[in-house]
């Protein structure tokens, strides 16, 4: 029998405009409904303008103390941009899991030659990290039903929920309440795609 | 029970405290306090004032009228409002008067390492600091009680962490709003005036004189004594090895990393509960102070004659911009594991939204080698090294006066203009413009009017066509104001019409007289302007000269391809504004 989940520490990362807030709001409602204590801390720079965004998401069956997760205590890094994924790899527990998009928004310093980019492929560095890594390439999953460049957050939510073995109805109910009416259908399609990719990955493993 | 971030909780606290008037100026991270107050609690009058000093003055007036009121700003804003606060400090308070001020701790990009607690020390006023959202709501209510009980303005200090952290808050579900009213004093003078009258007439019983008496020194001393018994300050005696005095979110970092430690959690950080501090000092072998921001608690505690370890162990800015649990673990937990981040991950400089009108202005000035000063607008990004369009940047509203000073000193031998946003213009820039005219200045001001305060998410300014108290007939007109001030040359241009923008700026600069160019286009992002077909780069024509990258548009990227690099345009981000095409000599960028 699986021992009950006492809580997890999750870092959600990406760049401004990727819907990190929506992702963490949905997840927060989900865990609230399950009766967990929560603390969610958003570190938003000038997010609107291509800055990094990180959210420290903690749920627990005991009161959560620090709003920031200490390096080494992270169970999941869920990241929508792979440069940002790299920033948090060292924070993972030994058995921590990485769920990352391979999307990349080149930083302005690299664009203009102020800084050198890493010489190796970032996806490869992430895969070599020794952690359990799931990397999703959004360009491989383009769909006529929704714009994956905007809804990668919900795709990854589906992936995460499937990976954790959660009841999808509970999650999709919250999605329906959280997004504007005209976007519900696209979001549900995106969610479903996430669960399917997750299934494929888990079988292949 | 509700999940709320600190900003929501402060707004709820204002509601439960029966606040009647809220005035503020937007500033990350606390802008949302006003937005939530306005959205959720329509009983409370809300305004975005023209600047922070005005906001504090509005709140003082409302408080004197007998109603609880608060002013909202970030700490850089309190620098602007300090004179108003100074006047209120030590004077009689009728309705509770609270300043909600946020320190932007940990922001490396913000040129801002301020600490609002200095104003508590300087003006002798109480400062409260919450550690989570429950505190934020509760302390907001307590702040008003303290303000009235001890006749003093109170600062409620939040930080970028408390503002942006969500946690559960117990709220009074049955609470019904009632604007609290208390009118005790018929007159309220600033401290200095009152002191003068009191010194001369302390023994007088004449009612005309006694009404001025306000023993503000005794008030704050009484609060200091009472603070020893106040539940705002929690002394948790535990192990005797390590003792920590802390406040704000660092309290929780300490609880997590040092569960054995004895801790004094200060909610009222000024004045200090001396007895509780001494009790902790006697209980432990080593006493640390763990505080975000400057070393203010540390100094105040040392002034009491209690030795604490602070910045000698935890060096402050620029070594550290804020505490994290990791920092505490590294220094105070023996054999803490070392974890090294991935090396050489490129950092991110802020960059302008695709299609932003600021980019058009920056590009035009760069092309014609016209130097410029800017202030804190989205245009600030033009100063960063990937663009290098402007050479001088300082505080909100500063650019007009700085350009005036530069031009005077330089005897107008060099082209040097001011670039300012509509927000900065109304905040304090307008003073610079009046000053320029009346002192016979001859420089050019470019006002980038995007119909809102874009940098903080698009709040209203006096020339916006929306806002909490908006009425079309009260909309202020930038052109008319400039005319009234006496500017000789005023033109308005659409930045996306590159040629007319260029002509307008060159004409203005070459005339060597006082002039204003109003660059008008609503903020692309705030108003979700319709997009044109995205541009793309013809890779056969592109020589990878990177000129287009220096335009500073978020949509243009240098991407690693198979073994080589390409300069590409992200079609999801591109708004089709065509600015980049104007810099490409190869004509590689096409619609
Ligand atoms: S928020 Fe508006 S003004 Fe600011 S960079 Fe973006 S488009 Fe420009
Ligand atoms: S300016 Fe033109 S040639 Fe130069 S990198 Fe850009 S697209 Fe290529
Ligand atoms: S046309 Fe060029 S400058 Fe304009 S948004 Fe697109 S990439 Fe950016």
mmCIF file of C-alpha atoms in Angstrom, chain B residues 11-20 41 43-44 68 137 141 170-180:
data_model
loop_
_atom_site.group_PDB
_atom_site.id
_atom_site.type_symbol
_atom_site.label_atom_id
_atom_site.label_comp_id
_atom_site.label_asym_id
_atom_site.label_seq_id
_atom_site.Cartn_x
_atom_site.Cartn_y
_atom_site.Cartn_z
ATOM 1 C CA UNK B 11 -6.716 45.137 1.963
ATOM 2 C CA UNK B 12 -8.941 42.847 4.038
ATOM 3 C CA UNK B 13 -7.391 44.274 7.194
ATOM 4 C CA UNK B 14 -8.219 47.791 6.028
ATOM 5 C CA UNK B 15 -11.805 46.701 5.518
ATOM 6 C CA UNK B 16 -12.090 45.065 8.925
ATOM 7 C CA UNK B 17 -10.504 48.138 10.515
ATOM 8 C CA UNK B 18 -13.281 50.290 9.110
ATOM 9 C CA UNK B 19 -11.011 52.414 6.915
ATOM 10 C CA UNK B 20 -12.786 55.145 5.013
ATOM 11 C CA UNK B 41 -14.509 46.750 -0.583
ATOM 12 C CA UNK B 43 -17.253 51.124 0.930
ATOM 13 C CA UNK B 44 -13.687 52.397 1.056
ATOM 14 C CA UNK B 68 -9.367 55.904 9.561
ATOM 15 C CA UNK B 137 -4.478 41.249 8.018
ATOM 16 C CA UNK B 141 -6.180 46.342 12.201
ATOM 17 C CA UNK B 170 -8.930 33.452 8.989
ATOM 18 C CA UNK B 171 -11.311 36.283 8.323
ATOM 19 C CA UNK B 172 -14.274 37.537 10.255
ATOM 20 C CA UNK B 173 -17.011 36.225 7.955
ATOM 21 C CA UNK B 174 -19.758 38.041 9.836
ATOM 22 C CA UNK B 175 -18.024 41.389 9.831
ATOM 23 C CA UNK B 176 -20.202 44.208 8.613
ATOM 24 C CA UNK B 177 -18.414 47.305 7.500
ATOM 25 C CA UNK B 178 -18.694 50.479 9.421
ATOM 26 C CA UNK B 179 -16.460 53.505 8.829
ATOM 27 C CA UNK B 180 -14.773 54.092 12.168
#
